[in-house]
Coordinates of C-alpha atoms and ligand atoms in Angstrom, one line a residue:
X5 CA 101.3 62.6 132.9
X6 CA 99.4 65.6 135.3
X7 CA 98.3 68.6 132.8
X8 CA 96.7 71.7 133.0
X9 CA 93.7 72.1 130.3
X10 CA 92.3 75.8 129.4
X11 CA 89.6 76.2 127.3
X12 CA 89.0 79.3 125.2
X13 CA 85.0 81.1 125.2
X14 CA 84.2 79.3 121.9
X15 CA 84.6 75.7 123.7
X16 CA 82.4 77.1 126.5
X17 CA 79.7 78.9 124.8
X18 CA 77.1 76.9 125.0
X19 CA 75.9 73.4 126.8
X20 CA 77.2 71.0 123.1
X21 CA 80.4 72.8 123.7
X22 CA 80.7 71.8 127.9
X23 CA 79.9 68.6 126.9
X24 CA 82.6 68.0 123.9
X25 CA 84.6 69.6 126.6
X26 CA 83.7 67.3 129.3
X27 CA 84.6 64.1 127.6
X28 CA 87.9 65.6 126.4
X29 CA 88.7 66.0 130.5
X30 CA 87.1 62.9 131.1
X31 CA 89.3 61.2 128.2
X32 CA 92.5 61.4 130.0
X33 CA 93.0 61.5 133.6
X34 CA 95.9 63.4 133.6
X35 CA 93.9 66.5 133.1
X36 CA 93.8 67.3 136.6
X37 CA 93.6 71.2 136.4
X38 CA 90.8 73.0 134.2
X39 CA 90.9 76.7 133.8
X40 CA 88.1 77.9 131.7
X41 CA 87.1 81.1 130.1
X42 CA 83.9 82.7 129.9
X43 CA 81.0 81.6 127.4
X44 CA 82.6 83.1 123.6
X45 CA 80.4 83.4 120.2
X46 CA 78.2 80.3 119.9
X47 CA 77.7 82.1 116.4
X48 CA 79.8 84.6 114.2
X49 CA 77.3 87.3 115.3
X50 CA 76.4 86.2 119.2
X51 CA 78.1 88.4 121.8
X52 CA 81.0 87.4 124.2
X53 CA 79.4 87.2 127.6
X54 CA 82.7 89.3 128.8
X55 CA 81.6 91.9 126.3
X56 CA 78.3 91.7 127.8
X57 CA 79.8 92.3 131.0
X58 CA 81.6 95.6 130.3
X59 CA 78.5 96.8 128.7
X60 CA 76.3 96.1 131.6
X61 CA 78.5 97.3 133.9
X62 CA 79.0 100.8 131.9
X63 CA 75.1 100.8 132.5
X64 CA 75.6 100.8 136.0
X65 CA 78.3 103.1 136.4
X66 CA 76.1 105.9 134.8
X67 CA 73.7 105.4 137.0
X68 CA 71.5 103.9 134.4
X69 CA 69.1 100.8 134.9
X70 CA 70.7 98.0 134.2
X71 CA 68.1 95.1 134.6
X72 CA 67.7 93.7 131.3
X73 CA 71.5 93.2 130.6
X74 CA 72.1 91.1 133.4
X75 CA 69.1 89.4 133.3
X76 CA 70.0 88.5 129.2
X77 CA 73.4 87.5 131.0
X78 CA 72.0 85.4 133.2
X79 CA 70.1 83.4 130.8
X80 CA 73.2 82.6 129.2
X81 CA 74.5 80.5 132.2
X82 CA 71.1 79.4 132.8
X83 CA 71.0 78.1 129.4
X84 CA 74.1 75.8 129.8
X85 CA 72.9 74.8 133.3
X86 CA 69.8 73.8 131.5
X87 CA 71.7 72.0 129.0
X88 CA 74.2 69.8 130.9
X89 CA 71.0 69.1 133.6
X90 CA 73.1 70.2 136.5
X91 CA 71.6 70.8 140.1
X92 CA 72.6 74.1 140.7
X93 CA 71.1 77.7 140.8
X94 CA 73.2 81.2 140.6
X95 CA 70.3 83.4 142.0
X96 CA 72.6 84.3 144.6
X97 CA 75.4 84.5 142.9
X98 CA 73.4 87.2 140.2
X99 CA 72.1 89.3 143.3
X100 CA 75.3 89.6 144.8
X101 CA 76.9 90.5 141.6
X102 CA 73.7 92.9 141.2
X103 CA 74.8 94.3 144.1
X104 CA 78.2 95.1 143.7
X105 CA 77.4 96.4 140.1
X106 CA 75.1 99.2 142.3
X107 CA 78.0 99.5 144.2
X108 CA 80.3 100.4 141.6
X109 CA 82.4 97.9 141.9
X110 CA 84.8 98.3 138.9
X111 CA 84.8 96.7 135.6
X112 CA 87.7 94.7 136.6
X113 CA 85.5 93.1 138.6
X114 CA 82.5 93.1 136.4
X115 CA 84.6 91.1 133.9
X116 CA 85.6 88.9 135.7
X117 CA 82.2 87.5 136.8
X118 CA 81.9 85.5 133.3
X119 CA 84.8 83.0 134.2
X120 CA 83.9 83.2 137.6
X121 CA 80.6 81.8 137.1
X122 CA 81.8 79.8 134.0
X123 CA 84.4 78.3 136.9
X124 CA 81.3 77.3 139.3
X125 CA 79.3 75.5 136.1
X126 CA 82.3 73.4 135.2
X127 CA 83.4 72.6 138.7
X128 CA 79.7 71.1 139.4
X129 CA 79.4 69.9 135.7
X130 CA 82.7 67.7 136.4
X131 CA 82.3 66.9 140.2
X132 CA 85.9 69.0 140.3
X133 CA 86.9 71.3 143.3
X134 CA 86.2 75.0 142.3
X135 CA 89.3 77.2 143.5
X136 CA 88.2 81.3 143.1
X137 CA 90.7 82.7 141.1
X138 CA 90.9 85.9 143.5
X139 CA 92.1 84.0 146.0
X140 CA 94.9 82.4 144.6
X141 CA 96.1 85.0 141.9
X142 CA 97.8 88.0 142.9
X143 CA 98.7 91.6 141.3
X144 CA 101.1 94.5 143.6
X145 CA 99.5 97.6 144.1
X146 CA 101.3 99.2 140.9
X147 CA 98.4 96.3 139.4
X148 CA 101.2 94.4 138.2
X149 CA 101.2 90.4 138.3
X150 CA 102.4 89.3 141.7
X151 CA 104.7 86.0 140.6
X152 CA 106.2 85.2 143.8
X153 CA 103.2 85.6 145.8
X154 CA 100.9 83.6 143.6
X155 CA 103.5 80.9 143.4
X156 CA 104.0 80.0 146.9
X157 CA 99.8 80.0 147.6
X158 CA 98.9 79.0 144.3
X159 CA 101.0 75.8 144.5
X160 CA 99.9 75.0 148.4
X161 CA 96.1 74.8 147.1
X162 CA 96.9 73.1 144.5
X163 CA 98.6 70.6 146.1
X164 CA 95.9 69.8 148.5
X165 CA 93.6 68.9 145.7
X166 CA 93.5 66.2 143.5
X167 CA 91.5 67.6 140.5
X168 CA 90.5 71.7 140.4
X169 CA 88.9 74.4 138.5
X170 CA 90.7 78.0 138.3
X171 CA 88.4 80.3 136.7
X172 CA 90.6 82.0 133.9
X173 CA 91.4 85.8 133.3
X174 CA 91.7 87.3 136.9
X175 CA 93.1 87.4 140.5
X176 CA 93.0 90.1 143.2
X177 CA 94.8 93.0 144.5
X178 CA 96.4 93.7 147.9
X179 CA 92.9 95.2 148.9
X180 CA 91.3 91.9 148.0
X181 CA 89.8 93.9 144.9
X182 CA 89.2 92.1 141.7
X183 CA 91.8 92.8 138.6
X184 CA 92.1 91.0 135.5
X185 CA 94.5 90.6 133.0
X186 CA 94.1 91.7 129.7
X187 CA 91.9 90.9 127.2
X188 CA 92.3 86.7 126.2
X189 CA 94.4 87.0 129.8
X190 CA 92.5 83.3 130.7
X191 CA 95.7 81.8 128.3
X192 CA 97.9 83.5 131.0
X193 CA 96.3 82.1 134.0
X194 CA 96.5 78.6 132.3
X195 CA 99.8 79.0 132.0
X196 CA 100.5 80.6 136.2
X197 CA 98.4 77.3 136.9
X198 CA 100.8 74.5 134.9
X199 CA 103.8 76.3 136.4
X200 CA 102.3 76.3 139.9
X201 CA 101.1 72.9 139.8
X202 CA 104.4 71.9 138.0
X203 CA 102.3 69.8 135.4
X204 CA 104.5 67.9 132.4
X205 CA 101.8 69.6 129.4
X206 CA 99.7 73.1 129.5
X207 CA 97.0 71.9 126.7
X208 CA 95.2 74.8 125.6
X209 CA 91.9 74.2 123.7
X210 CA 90.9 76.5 121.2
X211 CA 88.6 76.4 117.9
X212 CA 91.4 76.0 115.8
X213 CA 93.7 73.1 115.6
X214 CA 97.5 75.1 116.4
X215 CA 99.3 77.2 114.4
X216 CA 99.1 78.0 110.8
X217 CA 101.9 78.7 109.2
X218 CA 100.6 81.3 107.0
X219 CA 97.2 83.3 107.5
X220 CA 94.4 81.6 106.3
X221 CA 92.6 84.8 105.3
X222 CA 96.0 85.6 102.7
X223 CA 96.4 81.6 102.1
X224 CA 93.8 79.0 101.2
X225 CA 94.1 75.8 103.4
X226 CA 97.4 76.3 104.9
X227 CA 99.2 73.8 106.5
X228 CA 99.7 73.8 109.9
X229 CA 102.9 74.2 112.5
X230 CA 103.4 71.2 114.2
X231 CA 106.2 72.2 116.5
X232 CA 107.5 75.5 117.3
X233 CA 109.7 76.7 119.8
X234 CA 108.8 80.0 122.4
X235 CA 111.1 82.2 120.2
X236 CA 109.9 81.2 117.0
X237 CA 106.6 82.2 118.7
X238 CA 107.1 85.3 119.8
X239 CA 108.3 86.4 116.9
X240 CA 105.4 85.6 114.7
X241 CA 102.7 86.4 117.3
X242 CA 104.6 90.0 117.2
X243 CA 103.9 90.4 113.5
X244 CA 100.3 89.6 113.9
X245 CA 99.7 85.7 114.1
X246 CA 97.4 85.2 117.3
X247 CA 96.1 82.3 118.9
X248 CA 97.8 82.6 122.4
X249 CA 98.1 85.6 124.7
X250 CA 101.6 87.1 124.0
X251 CA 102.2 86.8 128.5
X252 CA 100.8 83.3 128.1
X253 CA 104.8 82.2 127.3
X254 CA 106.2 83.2 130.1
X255 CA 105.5 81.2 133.3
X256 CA 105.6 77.7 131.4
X257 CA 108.7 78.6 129.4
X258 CA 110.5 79.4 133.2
X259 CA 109.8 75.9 134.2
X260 CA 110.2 74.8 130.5
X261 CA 106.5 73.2 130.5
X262 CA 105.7 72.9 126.9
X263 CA 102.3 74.1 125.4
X264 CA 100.2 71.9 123.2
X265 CA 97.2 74.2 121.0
X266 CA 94.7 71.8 120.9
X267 CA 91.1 72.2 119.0
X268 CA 87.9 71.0 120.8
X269 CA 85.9 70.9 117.9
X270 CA 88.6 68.1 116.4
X271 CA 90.2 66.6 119.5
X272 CA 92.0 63.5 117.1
X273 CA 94.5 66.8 115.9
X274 CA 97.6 66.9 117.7
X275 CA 97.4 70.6 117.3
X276 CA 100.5 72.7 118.3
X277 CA 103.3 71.9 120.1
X278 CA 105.4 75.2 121.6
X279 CA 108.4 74.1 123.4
X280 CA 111.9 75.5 124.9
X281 CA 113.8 73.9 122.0
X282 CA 113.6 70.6 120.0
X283 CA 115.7 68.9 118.0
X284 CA 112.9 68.1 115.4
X285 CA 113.4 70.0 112.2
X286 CA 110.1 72.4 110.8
X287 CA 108.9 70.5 107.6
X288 CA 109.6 73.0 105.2
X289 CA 112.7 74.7 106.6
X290 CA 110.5 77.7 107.6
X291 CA 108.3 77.5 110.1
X292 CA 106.0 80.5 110.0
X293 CA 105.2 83.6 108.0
X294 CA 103.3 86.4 109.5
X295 CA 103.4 90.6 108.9
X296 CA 101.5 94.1 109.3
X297 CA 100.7 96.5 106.6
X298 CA 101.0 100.1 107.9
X299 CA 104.0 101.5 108.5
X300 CA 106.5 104.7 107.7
X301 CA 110.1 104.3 106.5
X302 CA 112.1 107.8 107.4
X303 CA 115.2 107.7 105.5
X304 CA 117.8 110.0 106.8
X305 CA 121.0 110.9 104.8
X306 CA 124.4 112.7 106.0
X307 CA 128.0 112.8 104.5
X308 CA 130.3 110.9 106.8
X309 CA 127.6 109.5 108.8
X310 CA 129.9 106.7 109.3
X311 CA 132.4 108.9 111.3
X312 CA 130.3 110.4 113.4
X313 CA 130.2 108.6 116.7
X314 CA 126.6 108.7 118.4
X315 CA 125.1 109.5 115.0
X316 CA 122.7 106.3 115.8
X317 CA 121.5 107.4 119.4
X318 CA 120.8 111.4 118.0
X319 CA 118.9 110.1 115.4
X320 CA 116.8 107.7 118.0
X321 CA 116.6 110.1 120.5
X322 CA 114.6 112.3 117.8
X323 CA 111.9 109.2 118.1
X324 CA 111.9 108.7 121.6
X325 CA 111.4 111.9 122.7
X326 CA 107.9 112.0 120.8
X327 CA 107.1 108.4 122.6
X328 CA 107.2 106.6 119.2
X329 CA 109.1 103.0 119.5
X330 CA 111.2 101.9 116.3
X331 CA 110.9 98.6 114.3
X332 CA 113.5 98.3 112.5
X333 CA 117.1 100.2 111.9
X334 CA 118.4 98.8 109.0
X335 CA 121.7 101.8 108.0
X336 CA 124.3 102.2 105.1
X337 CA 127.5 104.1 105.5
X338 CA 126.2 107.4 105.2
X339 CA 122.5 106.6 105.8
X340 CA 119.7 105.1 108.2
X341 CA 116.6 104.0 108.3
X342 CA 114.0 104.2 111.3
X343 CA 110.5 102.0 110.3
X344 CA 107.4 103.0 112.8
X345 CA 104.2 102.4 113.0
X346 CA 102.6 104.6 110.9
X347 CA 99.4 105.5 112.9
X348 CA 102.1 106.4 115.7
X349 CA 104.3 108.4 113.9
X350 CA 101.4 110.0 111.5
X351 CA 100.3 113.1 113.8
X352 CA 104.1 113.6 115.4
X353 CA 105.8 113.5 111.9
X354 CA 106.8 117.0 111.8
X355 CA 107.6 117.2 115.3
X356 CA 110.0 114.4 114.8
X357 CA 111.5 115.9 111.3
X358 CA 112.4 118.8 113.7
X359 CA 113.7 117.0 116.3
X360 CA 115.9 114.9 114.0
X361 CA 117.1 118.7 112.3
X362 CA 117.7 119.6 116.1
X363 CA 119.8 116.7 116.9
X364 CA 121.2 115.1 114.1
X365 CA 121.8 117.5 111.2
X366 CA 120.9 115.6 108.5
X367 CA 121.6 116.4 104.9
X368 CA 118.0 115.5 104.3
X369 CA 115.3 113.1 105.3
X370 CA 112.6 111.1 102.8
X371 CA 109.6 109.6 104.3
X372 CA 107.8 106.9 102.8
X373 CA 104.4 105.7 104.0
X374 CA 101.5 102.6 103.5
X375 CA 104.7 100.0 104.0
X376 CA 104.1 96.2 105.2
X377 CA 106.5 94.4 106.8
X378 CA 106.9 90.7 106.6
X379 CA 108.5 88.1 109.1
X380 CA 109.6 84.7 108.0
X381 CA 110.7 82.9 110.8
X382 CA 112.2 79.1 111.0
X383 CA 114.6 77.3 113.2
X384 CA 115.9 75.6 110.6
X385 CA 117.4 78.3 108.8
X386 CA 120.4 78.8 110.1
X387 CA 121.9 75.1 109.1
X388 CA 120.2 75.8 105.6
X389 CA 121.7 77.1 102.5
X390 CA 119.8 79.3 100.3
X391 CA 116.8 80.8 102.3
X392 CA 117.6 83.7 101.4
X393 CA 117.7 83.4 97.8
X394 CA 115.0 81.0 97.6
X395 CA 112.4 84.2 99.7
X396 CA 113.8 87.1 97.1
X397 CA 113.8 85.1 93.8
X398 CA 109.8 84.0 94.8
X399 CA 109.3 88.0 95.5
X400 CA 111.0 88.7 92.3
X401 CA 109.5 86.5 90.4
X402 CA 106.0 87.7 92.1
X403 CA 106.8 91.1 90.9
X404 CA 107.3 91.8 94.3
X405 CA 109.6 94.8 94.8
X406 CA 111.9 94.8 97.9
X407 CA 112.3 97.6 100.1
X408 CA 114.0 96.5 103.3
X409 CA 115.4 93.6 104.2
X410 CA 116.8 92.7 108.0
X411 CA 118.1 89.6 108.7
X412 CA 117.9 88.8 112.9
X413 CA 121.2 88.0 114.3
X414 CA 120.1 84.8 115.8
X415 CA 119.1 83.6 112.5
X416 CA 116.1 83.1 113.3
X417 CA 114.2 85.5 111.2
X418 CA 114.3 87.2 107.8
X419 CA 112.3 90.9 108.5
X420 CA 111.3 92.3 104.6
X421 CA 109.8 95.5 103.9
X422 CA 107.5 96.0 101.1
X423 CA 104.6 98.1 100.0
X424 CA 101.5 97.5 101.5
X425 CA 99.9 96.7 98.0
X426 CA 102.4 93.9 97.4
X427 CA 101.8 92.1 101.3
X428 CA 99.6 90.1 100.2
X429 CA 101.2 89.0 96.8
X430 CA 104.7 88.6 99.0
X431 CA 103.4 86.0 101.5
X432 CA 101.9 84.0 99.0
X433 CA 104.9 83.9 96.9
X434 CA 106.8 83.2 99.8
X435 CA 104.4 80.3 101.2
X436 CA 104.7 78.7 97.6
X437 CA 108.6 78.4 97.5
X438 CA 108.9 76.8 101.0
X439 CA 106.1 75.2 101.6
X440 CA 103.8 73.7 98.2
X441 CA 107.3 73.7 95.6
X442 CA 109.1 70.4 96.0
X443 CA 112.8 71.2 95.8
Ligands
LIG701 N1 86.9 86.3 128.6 C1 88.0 87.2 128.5 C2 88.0 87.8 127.2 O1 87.1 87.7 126.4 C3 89.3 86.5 128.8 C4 89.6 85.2 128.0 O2 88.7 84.7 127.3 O3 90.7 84.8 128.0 O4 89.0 88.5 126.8

C-alpha cells in the first residue's frame, strides 16, 4: 500500500521529533512520499521558524540589518543537523538565501525557505530523493493553484523515483518566482502529492491523534471521531474545528484518496479517518459538534412578504452590496432572517439598514447582536429518529434558550443559534445527550 506521509511543524521542531518521525517512515514501507513542514513550537512559547521567516524578511525589506535573525534561524536547522548527526552543511544554502533576502526577494519566498530547508534535512536524514517544491508545484499568473500543470509534471517526477521528499507549503509562478499557499498550506501540498502519485492513503501527522468530536477547550477529554466523511468535514472545519487546511480536501477527494490524521507523538492511535463515504455508522449517531460566538441576527418584518415575489433577493441584495456574506436565512411567512458575522456587519450596519429601506421596504427591522451559532453534524442522522428532539430537550433542559434553528437539506447538519453566553453551556449539553448518556 504506497502512501503519502506529511508531517505538521510540531513533529519537525526539533532533532527527538525527526527521529520519532523517522522510525514512523521507516516503520512501513509504503510511505514512499514525505512532505514535511517547517520546524513548529518545540515549546508552548518557542517561535515557528516560518514566523521567524516573515519577521526577518520584514527586516530586510526596510532596509534594516538583518544578521541576527537569520543567524538565530540558522541555528535552528543546525540544531537538528546536530541532533540526527547528519553530514551536511547549509552555509550555502543561508548565503544564498542572505542574498535573495538583500534582494528583496518577496516574503513568498522568504517563507518558504523553512520547508525548503526542512525538505533538504529530511531527504539526507532518510537517504530519500529531495524533489524542490518550486519545481514541481505550480500557481497561474492570477497566483492561483495551477492543477493541470502540476499534475502532468508532478506525477512524471514522481514516477521516476522510488521514495521522495516534497518540501510542503509552496511551488512557483510562471516567472519561476516563489509563492506559497496559505498559512498551514503544507496539508495542501500533501494532499497535490497523494493525488499525483495516485497513493491508496494520504497520512497526515499531526500532535493530535484525529478529530475530536467536541472542542477540548469547551469539553474535558472528549472522545474522538474515528471516521468521517469530506462533507461531514467541511462542515465542522467551517464552524471552527481545525486540524486540516480547509483546501487540503480537495485534490484527494477528486481521486477519492482517503485521509488518515495521525499523531506522531502516539503513533499506536489510528487517528482519523476522512473518506468519500463509508458505510460505517459514527458511534454516537452524531459525529461532530463545532460553532462560533459572534454574530448579528437582522430580523426584517413586512405584511405579505410571502406574496411578494423577489422579496428574498431585495433583501440580499441589501447585504451584498456592502460585501458582507450571509450565514444563514432561516424566513417565516411574513418575515426573514439574515445571520452575519458580526465584526463584518458591525461598521456597515447602518449602511445596510438603509439599503434594506431602499430596496425592500420593510415594515421594520430588529437587530440582535453577541449571537453563537452551533453545528451538529452526523451522517447518521438522517436514518435516525429523534435527533432533533434529543439536541432541544438537552438545550432546554440546560436552560439553554433557542434562537435559530436550520436544519441542512441534506440532513446532514442541525445549524442552532443561541446567545453567545449560552455557547458554551449548549455544546456541552449537547455532547452529554449523544455522546456520555446511554439511551
Ligand atoms: N510552515 C507553514 C506555516 O506555519 C506551512 C505549514 O506548516 O503548513 O503556516
Amino acid at each position: 500500500m504506497s502512501k503519502v506521509v506529511k508531517f505538521g511543524g510540531s513533529s519537525l521542531a526539533s532533532a527527538e521529533q525527526f527521529r520519532k518521525v523517522g522510525d514512523i517512515i521507516r516503520g512501513d514501507s509504503g510511505r514512499r512520499y514525505v512532505v514535511p513542514s517547517a520546524p513548529g513550537k518545540r515549546f508552548p512559547k518557542d517561535t515557528k521558524v516560518t514566523d521567524m521567516l516573515y519577521a526577518c524578511y520584514d527586516l530586510a525589506e526596510a532596509e534594516e540589518d538583518f544578521g541576527e535573525e537569520l543567524k538565530a534561524i540558522a541555528a535552528r536547522f543546525q540544531e537538528i543537523i546536530d541532533g540526527l548527526g547528519i553530514d551536511i552543511s547549509l552555509e550555502e544554502e543561508f548565503s544564498m538565501i542572505r542574498k535573495n533576502f538583500t534582494q528583496k526577494s518577496g516574503s513568498n519566498y522568504a517563507a518558504s525557505r523553512g520547508e525548503y530547508l526542512n525538505g533538504i534535512i529530511m531527504a539526507a536524514y532518510l537517504g530519500y530523493e529531495f524533489i524542490d517544491a518550486a519545481q514541481v508545484i505550480f500557481f497561474d499568473k492570477q497566483g492561483n493553484f495551477d492543477a493541470e500543470k502540476t499534475e502532468k509534471v508532478l506525477s512524471a517526477r514522481l514516477a521516476e523515483c522510488q521514495c521522495a521528499v516534497i518540501p510542503g507549503f509552496y511551488g512557483a509562478m510562471p516567472d519561476g518566482r516563489v509563492k506559497t499557499f496559505s498559512r498551514g498550506g503544507s496539508d495542501v501540498t500533501g494532499s497535490i502529492v497523494a493525488k499525483a502519485a495516485k497513493v491508496d492513503v494520504y497520512e497526515n501527522w499531526t500532535d493530535v491523534s484525529g478529530f475530536l468530536i467536541a472542542d477540548p477547550r469547551i469539553i474535558d477529554n472528549p472522545k474522538g471521531i474515528d471516521t468521517i466523511t469530506y462533507r461531514e468535514l467541511r462542515e465542522l472545519s467551517y464552524m471552527g474545528a481545525t486540524v486540516l487546511h480547509e483546501d487540503a480536501i480537495f485534490p484527494v477527494r477528486q481521486e477519492g484518496i482517503p485521509i488518515n490524521i495521525r499523531n506522531t507523538n502516539a503513533p499506536e492511535d489510528n487517528g482519523t479517518w476522512i473518506v468519500g463515504s463509508t458505510c460505517q455508522k459514527s458511534k454516537y449517531v452524531i459525529t461532530g459538534i463545532a460553532g462560533k460566538k459572534g454574530f448579528c441576527s437582522v430580523n426584517i418584518e413586512k405584511d405579505m412578504m410571502n406574496a411578494e415575489i423577489g422579496y428574498g433577493r431585495k433583501v440580499l441584495q441589501a447585504f451584498e452590496e456592502n460585501d458582507i456574506s450571509f450565514e444563514h436565512v432561516p424566513s417565516g411567512i411574513d418575515t426573514i432572517t439574515v445571520y452575519v458575522h458580526q465584526d463584518e456587519f458591525m461598521h456597515k450596519e447602518q449602511k445596510v439598514v438603509a439599503g434594506l429601506h431602499r430596496l425592500a421596504k420593510p415594515d421594520s427591522i430588529e437587530i440582535e447582536s453577541d449571537l453563537a451559532l452551533i453545528a451538529v453534524v452526523g451522517r447518521g442522522m438522517k436514518s435516525t429518529r429523534g435527533t432533533a428532539g434529543r439536541i432541544f430537550s438537552a438545550l432546554a433542559h440546560g436552560n439553554v434558550n433557542v434562537k435559530m434553528i436550520d436544519q441542512g437539506s441534506s440532513e446532514l447538519n442541525i445549524i442552532i443559534g443561541v446567545a453567545n453566553e449560552d455557547f458554551e453551556t449548549a455544546i456541552k449539553a449537547i455532547y452529554d445527550i449523544f455522546v456520555l448518556t446511554k439511551l
